[in-house]
mmCIF file of C-alpha atoms and ligand atoms in Angstrom:
data_model
loop_
_atom_site.group_PDB
_atom_site.id
_atom_site.type_symbol
_atom_site.label_atom_id
_atom_site.label_comp_id
_atom_site.label_asym_id
_atom_site.label_seq_id
_atom_site.Cartn_x
_atom_site.Cartn_y
_atom_site.Cartn_z
ATOM 1 C CA MET A 113 -15.675 -10.207 17.614
ATOM 2 C CA ALA A 114 -12.232 -10.845 19.124
ATOM 3 C CA GLY A 115 -9.288 -9.791 16.933
ATOM 4 C CA VAL A 116 -7.929 -13.306 16.451
ATOM 5 C CA ALA A 117 -11.318 -14.763 15.570
ATOM 6 C CA ARG A 118 -11.952 -11.945 13.123
ATOM 7 C CA LEU A 119 -8.560 -12.512 11.506
ATOM 8 C CA ARG A 120 -9.299 -16.216 11.215
ATOM 9 C CA LEU A 121 -12.613 -15.450 9.534
ATOM 10 C CA LEU A 122 -10.901 -13.074 7.156
ATOM 11 C CA GLN A 123 -8.309 -15.688 6.330
ATOM 12 C CA LEU A 124 -10.881 -18.431 5.824
ATOM 13 C CA SER A 125 -12.981 -16.176 3.649
ATOM 14 C CA THR A 126 -10.138 -16.057 1.160
ATOM 15 C CA VAL A 127 -9.328 -19.767 1.157
ATOM 16 C CA LEU A 128 -11.555 -20.573 -1.790
ATOM 17 C CA ARG A 129 -10.249 -17.867 -4.101
ATOM 18 C CA PRO A 130 -8.600 -19.554 -7.094
ATOM 19 C CA SER A 131 -6.228 -16.680 -7.808
ATOM 20 C CA LEU A 132 -4.989 -16.649 -4.237
ATOM 21 C CA LEU A 133 -4.558 -20.390 -4.194
ATOM 22 C CA ALA A 134 -2.492 -20.067 -7.324
ATOM 23 C CA ALA A 135 -0.357 -17.423 -5.624
ATOM 24 C CA HIS A 136 0.140 -19.761 -2.679
ATOM 25 C CA ASN A 137 1.549 -22.420 -4.788
ATOM 26 C CA VAL A 138 4.176 -20.215 -6.271
ATOM 27 C CA ARG A 139 6.996 -20.149 -3.794
ATOM 28 C CA CYS A 140 9.379 -17.221 -3.780
ATOM 29 C CA HIS A 141 12.179 -19.275 -5.212
ATOM 30 C CA GLY A 142 10.645 -21.401 -7.937
ATOM 31 C CA ALA A 143 7.206 -22.756 -8.748
ATOM 32 C CA ALA A 144 5.731 -25.426 -6.488
ATOM 33 C CA SER A 145 3.584 -28.380 -7.490
ATOM 34 C CA ALA A 146 0.208 -27.051 -8.505
ATOM 35 C CA VAL A 147 -2.956 -29.065 -8.061
ATOM 36 C CA THR A 148 -2.033 -31.465 -5.209
ATOM 37 C CA ALA A 149 -0.610 -28.697 -3.062
ATOM 38 C CA ARG A 150 -3.682 -26.625 -3.807
ATOM 39 C CA VAL A 151 -6.042 -29.363 -2.703
ATOM 40 C CA LYS A 152 -3.975 -30.218 0.416
ATOM 41 C CA ARG A 153 -3.841 -26.576 1.463
ATOM 42 C CA HIS A 154 -7.562 -26.231 1.008
ATOM 43 C CA MET A 155 -8.336 -29.377 2.973
ATOM 44 C CA CYS A 156 -6.182 -28.514 5.983
ATOM 45 C CA SER A 157 -7.452 -24.876 5.841
ATOM 46 C CA ALA A 158 -3.956 -23.478 6.366
ATOM 47 C CA PRO A 159 -3.721 -19.704 6.754
ATOM 48 C CA ALA A 160 -4.651 -18.119 3.451
ATOM 49 C CA TYR A 161 -1.543 -15.972 3.257
ATOM 50 C CA LYS A 162 2.053 -17.007 3.578
ATOM 51 C CA HIS A 163 3.954 -13.732 3.345
ATOM 52 C CA ILE A 164 1.517 -11.190 4.758
ATOM 53 C CA LEU A 165 -0.853 -10.822 7.707
ATOM 54 C CA ILE A 166 -4.206 -9.129 7.405
ATOM 55 C CA GLU A 167 -6.402 -7.661 10.117
ATOM 56 C CA LYS A 168 -9.197 -5.183 10.550
ATOM 57 C CA LYS A 169 -8.138 -2.462 12.983
ATOM 58 C CA GLY A 170 -9.614 0.603 14.657
ATOM 59 C CA GLU A 171 -12.399 0.880 17.204
ATOM 60 C CA VAL A 172 -15.057 -0.263 14.736
ATOM 61 C CA GLY A 173 -12.767 -2.329 12.537
ATOM 62 C CA ASN A 174 -12.858 0.089 9.614
ATOM 63 C CA VAL A 175 -9.120 0.161 8.847
ATOM 64 C CA GLY A 176 -7.625 -2.690 6.844
ATOM 65 C CA LEU A 177 -4.095 -3.573 7.947
ATOM 66 C CA ILE A 178 -1.667 -5.456 5.718
ATOM 67 C CA THR A 179 1.610 -6.441 7.402
ATOM 68 C CA LEU A 180 4.425 -7.659 5.190
ATOM 69 C CA ASN A 181 5.693 -10.740 6.971
ATOM 70 C CA ARG A 182 8.785 -12.260 5.411
ATOM 71 C CA PRO A 183 11.166 -11.429 8.246
ATOM 72 C CA LYS A 184 14.122 -13.613 7.265
ATOM 73 C CA ALA A 185 14.425 -11.746 3.961
ATOM 74 C CA LEU A 186 13.660 -8.317 5.470
ATOM 75 C CA ASN A 187 10.324 -8.405 3.610
ATOM 76 C CA ALA A 188 11.999 -8.632 0.198
ATOM 77 C CA LEU A 189 9.165 -8.318 -2.298
ATOM 78 C CA CYS A 190 9.070 -11.610 -4.170
ATOM 79 C CA ASP A 191 6.297 -12.300 -6.695
ATOM 80 C CA ALA A 192 4.269 -14.460 -4.313
ATOM 81 C CA LEU A 193 4.302 -11.742 -1.655
ATOM 82 C CA MET A 194 3.216 -9.071 -4.120
ATOM 83 C CA GLN A 195 0.399 -11.307 -5.403
ATOM 84 C CA GLU A 196 -0.817 -11.676 -1.837
ATOM 85 C CA VAL A 197 -0.639 -7.919 -1.327
ATOM 86 C CA GLN A 198 -2.694 -7.434 -4.486
ATOM 87 C CA GLN A 199 -5.324 -9.902 -3.298
ATOM 88 C CA ALA A 200 -5.544 -8.331 0.171
ATOM 89 C CA LEU A 201 -5.792 -4.829 -1.301
ATOM 90 C CA GLU A 202 -8.567 -5.877 -3.653
ATOM 91 C CA ASP A 203 -10.446 -7.568 -0.811
ATOM 92 C CA PHE A 204 -10.222 -4.509 1.438
ATOM 93 C CA ASP A 205 -11.084 -2.215 -1.476
ATOM 94 C CA SER A 206 -14.318 -4.073 -2.092
ATOM 95 C CA ASP A 207 -15.200 -4.487 1.609
ATOM 96 C CA PRO A 208 -17.812 -1.831 2.481
ATOM 97 C CA SER A 209 -16.790 -1.837 6.156
ATOM 98 C CA ILE A 210 -13.262 -0.615 5.337
ATOM 99 C CA GLY A 211 -12.534 3.088 4.862
ATOM 100 C CA ALA A 212 -8.723 3.115 4.635
ATOM 101 C CA ILE A 213 -5.861 0.651 4.319
ATOM 102 C CA VAL A 214 -2.549 0.661 6.203
ATOM 103 C CA LEU A 215 0.462 -1.146 4.773
ATOM 104 C CA THR A 216 3.343 -1.861 7.135
ATOM 105 C CA GLY A 217 6.310 -4.146 7.730
ATOM 106 C CA SER A 218 8.438 -4.923 10.768
ATOM 107 C CA GLU A 219 10.458 -2.644 13.004
ATOM 108 C CA LYS A 220 13.607 -3.607 11.105
ATOM 109 C CA ALA A 221 12.235 -3.419 7.592
ATOM 110 C CA PHE A 222 9.202 -2.114 5.784
ATOM 111 C CA ALA A 223 10.717 -3.860 2.775
ATOM 112 C CA ALA A 224 14.344 -4.160 1.637
ATOM 113 C CA GLY A 225 13.372 -4.094 -2.036
ATOM 114 C CA ALA A 226 12.495 -6.511 -4.790
ATOM 115 C CA ASP A 227 13.890 -9.980 -4.118
ATOM 116 C CA ILE A 228 17.480 -9.881 -5.385
ATOM 117 C CA LYS A 229 17.878 -13.668 -5.101
ATOM 118 C CA ASP A 230 14.841 -14.072 -7.363
ATOM 119 C CA MET A 231 16.200 -11.553 -9.856
ATOM 120 C CA GLN A 232 19.798 -12.775 -9.839
ATOM 121 C CA ASN A 233 19.430 -15.218 -12.727
ATOM 122 C CA LYS A 234 16.660 -13.565 -14.688
ATOM 123 C CA GLY A 235 17.325 -12.529 -18.270
ATOM 124 C CA PHE A 236 15.827 -9.771 -20.380
ATOM 125 C CA ILE A 237 13.227 -12.096 -21.895
ATOM 126 C CA ASP A 238 12.085 -13.251 -18.443
ATOM 127 C CA CYS A 239 11.540 -9.631 -17.448
ATOM 128 C CA PHE A 240 10.137 -8.294 -20.690
ATOM 129 C CA GLY A 241 8.088 -11.378 -21.593
ATOM 130 C CA GLY A 242 6.782 -11.826 -18.062
ATOM 131 C CA ASN A 243 6.159 -8.097 -17.625
ATOM 132 C CA PHE A 244 8.189 -8.231 -14.414
ATOM 133 C CA LEU A 245 7.208 -5.741 -11.675
ATOM 134 C CA SER A 246 3.865 -5.026 -13.294
ATOM 135 C CA THR A 247 0.358 -6.255 -12.444
ATOM 136 C CA SER A 248 0.620 -7.005 -8.721
ATOM 137 C CA TRP A 249 2.974 -4.080 -8.090
ATOM 138 C CA ASP A 250 0.718 -1.665 -9.981
ATOM 139 C CA SER A 251 -2.213 -2.805 -7.857
ATOM 140 C CA VAL A 252 -0.904 -0.762 -4.921
ATOM 141 C CA SER A 253 -1.464 2.507 -6.757
ATOM 142 C CA LYS A 254 -4.776 1.374 -8.242
ATOM 143 C CA VAL A 255 -6.656 0.966 -4.963
ATOM 144 C CA LYS A 256 -9.625 3.338 -4.709
ATOM 145 C CA LYS A 257 -9.547 3.639 -0.940
ATOM 146 C CA PRO A 258 -6.842 5.720 0.735
ATOM 147 C CA THR A 259 -3.639 3.834 1.521
ATOM 148 C CA ILE A 260 -1.200 4.724 4.284
ATOM 149 C CA ALA A 261 2.331 3.312 4.427
ATOM 150 C CA ALA A 262 3.629 3.000 7.992
ATOM 151 C CA VAL A 263 7.369 2.675 7.475
ATOM 152 C CA ASN A 264 9.678 1.452 10.224
ATOM 153 C CA GLY A 265 13.218 0.391 9.331
ATOM 154 C CA TYR A 266 14.395 -0.069 5.750
ATOM 155 C CA ALA A 267 12.289 1.037 2.792
ATOM 156 C CA LEU A 268 14.749 0.377 -0.006
ATOM 157 C CA GLY A 269 14.384 -0.039 -3.753
ATOM 158 C CA GLY A 270 10.992 -1.630 -4.360
ATOM 159 C CA GLY A 271 10.192 -1.034 -0.675
ATOM 160 C CA CYS A 272 10.574 2.710 -1.092
ATOM 161 C CA GLU A 273 8.646 2.481 -4.364
ATOM 162 C CA VAL A 274 5.723 0.616 -2.786
ATOM 163 C CA ALA A 275 5.628 3.168 0.052
ATOM 164 C CA MET A 276 5.501 5.939 -2.561
ATOM 165 C CA MET A 277 2.608 4.193 -4.338
ATOM 166 C CA CYS A 278 0.608 4.697 -1.137
ATOM 167 C CA ASP A 279 -1.285 7.967 -0.644
ATOM 168 C CA ILE A 280 0.350 8.940 2.643
ATOM 169 C CA ILE A 281 3.639 7.842 4.215
ATOM 170 C CA LEU A 282 4.224 7.976 7.972
ATOM 171 C CA ALA A 283 7.717 7.087 9.190
ATOM 172 C CA GLY A 284 9.200 5.675 12.372
ATOM 173 C CA GLU A 285 12.174 7.607 13.758
ATOM 174 C CA LYS A 286 14.624 4.923 12.620
ATOM 175 C CA ALA A 287 13.216 4.471 9.121
ATOM 176 C CA LYS A 288 15.672 4.600 6.217
ATOM 177 C CA PHE A 289 14.611 5.302 2.640
ATOM 178 C CA GLY A 290 16.708 4.643 -0.440
ATOM 179 C CA GLN A 291 16.885 3.603 -4.078
ATOM 180 C CA PRO A 292 20.065 1.482 -3.955
ATOM 181 C CA GLU A 293 19.508 -0.318 -7.287
ATOM 182 C CA ILE A 294 22.520 1.443 -8.830
ATOM 183 C CA ILE A 295 24.768 -0.420 -6.368
ATOM 184 C CA ILE A 296 23.604 -3.787 -7.747
ATOM 185 C CA GLY A 297 23.867 -2.739 -11.386
ATOM 186 C CA THR A 298 20.316 -1.794 -12.212
ATOM 187 C CA ILE A 299 17.890 1.090 -11.829
ATOM 188 C CA PRO A 300 14.588 1.509 -9.976
ATOM 189 C CA GLY A 301 11.876 -0.331 -11.896
ATOM 190 C CA ALA A 302 8.682 0.338 -9.954
ATOM 191 C CA GLY A 303 8.447 4.107 -10.034
ATOM 192 C CA GLY A 304 11.519 5.234 -8.075
ATOM 193 C CA THR A 305 12.878 7.537 -10.763
ATOM 194 C CA GLN A 306 9.432 9.042 -11.296
ATOM 195 C CA ARG A 307 7.602 9.311 -7.970
ATOM 196 C CA LEU A 308 10.713 10.275 -6.009
ATOM 197 C CA VAL A 309 11.309 13.287 -8.274
ATOM 198 C CA LYS A 310 7.737 14.438 -7.718
ATOM 199 C CA ALA A 311 8.052 13.928 -3.959
ATOM 200 C CA ILE A 312 11.443 15.508 -3.215
ATOM 201 C CA GLY A 313 12.550 17.286 -6.415
ATOM 202 C CA LYS A 314 15.016 16.440 -9.153
ATOM 203 C CA SER A 315 18.331 17.208 -7.475
ATOM 204 C CA ARG A 316 17.660 15.160 -4.329
ATOM 205 C CA ALA A 317 16.039 12.310 -6.269
ATOM 206 C CA MET A 318 18.929 12.255 -8.713
ATOM 207 C CA GLN A 319 21.426 12.158 -5.856
ATOM 208 C CA MET A 320 19.602 9.278 -4.152
ATOM 209 C CA CYS A 321 19.217 7.252 -7.358
ATOM 210 C CA LEU A 322 22.761 7.865 -8.601
ATOM 211 C CA THR A 323 24.559 7.189 -5.310
ATOM 212 C CA GLY A 324 22.236 4.584 -3.803
ATOM 213 C CA ASP A 325 22.643 6.402 -0.456
ATOM 214 C CA MET A 326 19.884 6.063 2.126
ATOM 215 C CA ILE A 327 18.208 8.999 3.826
ATOM 216 C CA THR A 328 16.905 9.084 7.379
ATOM 217 C CA ALA A 329 13.281 9.522 8.431
ATOM 218 C CA GLN A 330 14.119 13.067 9.511
ATOM 219 C CA GLN A 331 15.564 13.914 6.091
ATOM 220 C CA ALA A 332 12.590 12.273 4.385
ATOM 221 C CA ASN A 333 10.309 14.431 6.505
ATOM 222 C CA ALA A 334 12.240 17.636 5.785
ATOM 223 C CA TRP A 335 12.226 16.806 2.059
ATOM 224 C CA GLY A 336 8.486 16.073 1.944
ATOM 225 C CA LEU A 337 8.679 12.354 1.219
ATOM 226 C CA VAL A 338 6.777 11.530 4.423
ATOM 227 C CA SER A 339 4.015 13.372 6.296
ATOM 228 C CA SER A 340 5.328 12.892 9.813
ATOM 229 C CA VAL A 341 7.780 10.945 11.993
ATOM 230 C CA HIS A 342 6.876 8.972 15.139
ATOM 231 C CA PRO A 343 8.550 6.790 17.763
ATOM 232 C CA PRO A 344 8.768 3.307 16.209
ATOM 233 C CA ASP A 345 6.436 1.685 18.739
ATOM 234 C CA GLN A 346 3.753 4.342 18.186
ATOM 235 C CA LEU A 347 3.901 4.460 14.392
ATOM 236 C CA LEU A 348 1.317 1.800 13.647
ATOM 237 C CA ASP A 349 -1.231 3.198 16.119
ATOM 238 C CA GLU A 350 -0.707 6.608 14.568
ATOM 239 C CA ALA A 351 -1.308 5.217 11.071
ATOM 240 C CA ILE A 352 -4.442 3.376 12.211
ATOM 241 C CA ARG A 353 -5.746 6.533 13.919
ATOM 242 C CA LEU A 354 -5.212 8.403 10.659
ATOM 243 C CA GLY A 355 -7.027 5.644 8.787
ATOM 244 C CA GLU A 356 -9.917 5.852 11.262
ATOM 245 C CA LYS A 357 -10.155 9.607 10.805
ATOM 246 C CA ILE A 358 -10.375 9.233 7.030
ATOM 247 C CA SER A 359 -12.881 6.385 7.426
ATOM 248 C CA GLN A 360 -15.338 8.710 9.212
ATOM 249 C CA HIS A 361 -15.984 10.503 5.951
ATOM 250 C CA SER A 362 -18.165 9.424 3.055
ATOM 251 C CA LYS A 363 -16.335 6.681 1.157
ATOM 252 C CA VAL A 364 -17.632 7.858 -2.195
ATOM 253 C CA ILE A 365 -16.479 11.429 -1.577
ATOM 254 C CA VAL A 366 -13.116 10.241 -0.198
ATOM 255 C CA ALA A 367 -12.567 8.219 -3.380
ATOM 256 C CA MET A 368 -13.339 11.259 -5.523
ATOM 257 C CA CYS A 369 -10.965 13.389 -3.471
ATOM 258 C CA LYS A 370 -8.168 10.822 -3.764
ATOM 259 C CA GLU A 371 -8.673 10.528 -7.512
ATOM 260 C CA SER A 372 -8.555 14.271 -7.943
ATOM 261 C CA VAL A 373 -5.342 14.707 -5.908
ATOM 262 C CA ASN A 374 -3.692 11.824 -7.773
ATOM 263 C CA ASN A 375 -4.652 13.350 -11.088
ATOM 264 C CA SER A 376 -2.483 16.352 -10.258
ATOM 265 C CA PHE A 377 0.432 14.045 -11.178
ATOM 266 C CA GLU A 378 -1.105 13.053 -14.484
ATOM 267 C CA LEU A 379 -2.709 16.176 -15.923
ATOM 268 C CA PRO A 380 -1.577 19.683 -16.882
ATOM 269 C CA LEU A 381 -2.950 22.327 -14.488
ATOM 270 C CA SER A 382 -5.848 23.478 -16.683
ATOM 271 C CA GLU A 383 -7.009 19.881 -17.215
ATOM 272 C CA GLY A 384 -6.517 19.057 -13.548
ATOM 273 C CA LEU A 385 -8.582 22.050 -12.483
ATOM 274 C CA HIS A 386 -11.284 21.072 -14.957
ATOM 275 C CA PHE A 387 -11.285 17.469 -13.681
ATOM 276 C CA GLU A 388 -11.489 18.672 -10.080
ATOM 277 C CA LYS A 389 -14.393 21.013 -10.880
ATOM 278 C CA ARG A 390 -16.330 18.225 -12.591
ATOM 279 C CA LEU A 391 -15.826 15.876 -9.635
ATOM 280 C CA PHE A 392 -16.850 18.686 -7.288
ATOM 281 C CA HIS A 393 -20.044 19.028 -9.337
ATOM 282 C CA CYS A 394 -20.465 15.238 -9.124
ATOM 283 C CA THR A 395 -20.465 15.369 -5.314
ATOM 284 C CA PHE A 396 -23.792 17.210 -5.678
ATOM 285 C CA ALA A 397 -25.260 14.032 -7.168
ATOM 286 C CA THR A 398 -24.635 12.164 -3.897
ATOM 287 C CA LYS A 399 -26.762 11.914 -0.765
ATOM 288 C CA ASP A 400 -23.633 12.342 1.339
ATOM 289 C CA ARG A 401 -22.929 15.852 0.004
ATOM 290 C CA ARG A 402 -26.427 16.942 1.002
ATOM 291 C CA GLU A 403 -26.134 15.171 4.374
ATOM 292 C CA GLY A 404 -22.716 16.742 5.103
ATOM 293 C CA MET A 405 -23.914 20.283 4.481
ATOM 294 C CA THR A 406 -27.263 19.720 6.216
ATOM 295 C CA ALA A 407 -25.473 18.341 9.271
ATOM 296 C CA PHE A 408 -23.287 21.458 9.385
ATOM 297 C CA VAL A 409 -26.296 23.747 9.208
ATOM 298 C CA GLU A 410 -28.145 21.686 11.855
ATOM 299 C CA LYS A 411 -25.032 21.654 14.093
ATOM 300 C CA ARG A 412 -24.796 17.865 14.301
ATOM 301 C CA LYS A 413 -22.509 15.108 13.096
ATOM 302 C CA PRO A 414 -23.199 13.890 9.560
ATOM 303 C CA ASN A 415 -24.566 10.407 9.068
ATOM 304 C CA PHE A 416 -22.959 9.329 5.808
ATOM 305 C CA THR A 417 -24.383 6.373 3.917
ATOM 306 C CA ASP A 418 -21.697 6.174 1.224
ATOM 307 C CA SER A 419 -24.256 6.976 -1.392
HETATM 308 N N1 CAA B 760 16.323 -9.413 -1.687
HETATM 309 C C1 CAA B 760 16.551 -10.633 -1.197
HETATM 310 N N2 CAA B 760 17.045 -10.852 0.026
HETATM 311 C C2 CAA B 760 17.316 -9.784 0.789
HETATM 312 C C3 CAA B 760 17.108 -8.471 0.342
HETATM 313 C C4 CAA B 760 16.567 -8.305 -0.961
HETATM 314 N N3 CAA B 760 16.280 -7.109 -1.456
HETATM 315 N N4 CAA B 760 17.492 -7.618 1.319
HETATM 316 C C5 CAA B 760 17.908 -8.381 2.337
HETATM 317 N N5 CAA B 760 17.814 -9.680 2.016
HETATM 318 C C6 CAA B 760 18.166 -10.836 2.837
HETATM 319 C C7 CAA B 760 19.674 -11.013 2.923
HETATM 320 O O1 CAA B 760 20.171 -11.679 1.782
HETATM 321 C C8 CAA B 760 19.787 -11.798 4.187
HETATM 322 O O2 CAA B 760 19.465 -13.136 3.900
HETATM 323 P P1 CAA B 760 20.397 -14.346 4.451
HETATM 324 O O3 CAA B 760 20.224 -14.290 5.948
HETATM 325 O O4 CAA B 760 19.806 -15.571 3.832
HETATM 326 O O5 CAA B 760 21.796 -14.044 4.033
HETATM 327 C C9 CAA B 760 18.678 -11.248 5.063
HETATM 328 O O6 CAA B 760 17.787 -10.619 4.180
HETATM 329 C C10 CAA B 760 19.185 -10.201 6.039
HETATM 330 O O7 CAA B 760 19.893 -9.215 5.303
HETATM 331 P P2 CAA B 760 21.340 -8.688 5.727
HETATM 332 O O8 CAA B 760 22.124 -9.773 6.387
HETATM 333 O O9 CAA B 760 21.961 -8.044 4.527
HETATM 334 O O10 CAA B 760 20.909 -7.599 6.835
HETATM 335 P P3 CAA B 760 21.712 -6.300 7.256
HETATM 336 O O11 CAA B 760 21.012 -5.770 8.456
HETATM 337 O O12 CAA B 760 23.171 -6.556 7.348
HETATM 338 O O13 CAA B 760 21.504 -5.258 6.017
HETATM 339 C C11 CAA B 760 20.217 -4.113 4.323
HETATM 340 C C12 CAA B 760 20.227 -4.773 5.736
HETATM 341 C C13 CAA B 760 21.068 -2.845 4.334
HETATM 342 C C14 CAA B 760 18.768 -3.753 4.027
HETATM 343 C C15 CAA B 760 20.781 -5.112 3.284
HETATM 344 O O14 CAA B 760 20.107 -6.356 3.442
HETATM 345 C C16 CAA B 760 20.610 -4.687 1.855
HETATM 346 O O15 CAA B 760 21.351 -3.850 1.392
HETATM 347 N N6 CAA B 760 19.611 -5.261 1.121
HETATM 348 C C17 CAA B 760 19.418 -5.005 -0.273
HETATM 349 C C18 CAA B 760 18.778 -3.663 -0.513
HETATM 350 C C19 CAA B 760 18.584 -3.411 -2.007
HETATM 351 O O16 CAA B 760 19.519 -3.386 -2.760
HETATM 352 N N7 CAA B 760 17.315 -3.231 -2.440
HETATM 353 C C20 CAA B 760 16.969 -2.978 -3.811
HETATM 354 C C21 CAA B 760 16.586 -4.233 -4.515
HETATM 355 S S1 CAA B 760 16.366 -4.028 -6.252
HETATM 356 C C22 CAA B 760 14.801 -3.382 -6.407
HETATM 357 O O17 CAA B 760 14.098 -3.189 -5.455
HETATM 358 C C23 CAA B 760 14.386 -3.042 -7.817
HETATM 359 C C24 CAA B 760 13.113 -2.332 -7.948
HETATM 360 O O18 CAA B 760 13.063 -1.205 -8.370
HETATM 361 C C25 CAA B 760 11.827 -2.938 -7.597
#
């Protein structure tokens, strides 16, 4: 099916979702009228998403691509955008044809952070009571399938944090990473003080968080924040190729592998090793483990059935 037609189908398939419709009707700067707008939008079958684009990429369409698309605000991560990201992630996660998900932005900005204009007049009760920066943001790190952030341009504040929630980060040569919250009188609130330390170490993370200074893609690569750096116009293809490579493997085994690596952040070594061993044992309860080893012995490609 042609790319555009497939995208249209994908978009239409989400039109009837109540949670997404609700997200639609919440504009980035203030709530919009609810029911009438909902009905109108449904009837004219407008694109399902306002702040993101979704596509299936790769030769067999097994890589889900989410493109942040709020260019005038450099992809600032307002609530409505993050709710759309959550919905798209959940849809790709439950789509059996998808093996990996790529999250990207524009050449100028992956995302310039949480929406400062939205936050400007919030008070403590708004944040605490509304659990600001929680459910939809957390969804990025809760996806079972592997996620790849393809970062061109600015990944600042929440943008850097969302990239770090992904499993792998690839950077364009002109990408800039930073946690500049200190400059606007706050601190990172979506994992910056935690994940950055684990990625690049305490001294460098402390320096970035306390100064608000940005680092280049090359520094991010040298410090281990990103896996590799690519010319900006090749970055997305590179990320999709990586997603395709991962998608060749058994989805059930890939999910176990991802869970085990991620648990290295959560568990002490002895518990982590125990968890890994148990999951390794679990792979022997799958057809794909038997198929993978049999294919090796028979000198052929495995035919995984994700079971
Ligand atoms: N929120 C809302 N709007 C933003 C934004 C943000 N985070 N970042 C950029 N924009 C808007 C600008 O206000 C501007 O809008 P207008 O045209 O309406 O004025 C538009 O995007 C273009 O931005 P600039 O004119 O500033 O573009 P530039 O090329 O001169 O600078 C930049 C680019 C260095 C990224 C600069 O925009 C900037 O410093 N942005 C803020 C970065 C930041 O502080 N991020 C952290 C936010 S707090 C956070 O994320 C908390 C958390 O932990 C989740």
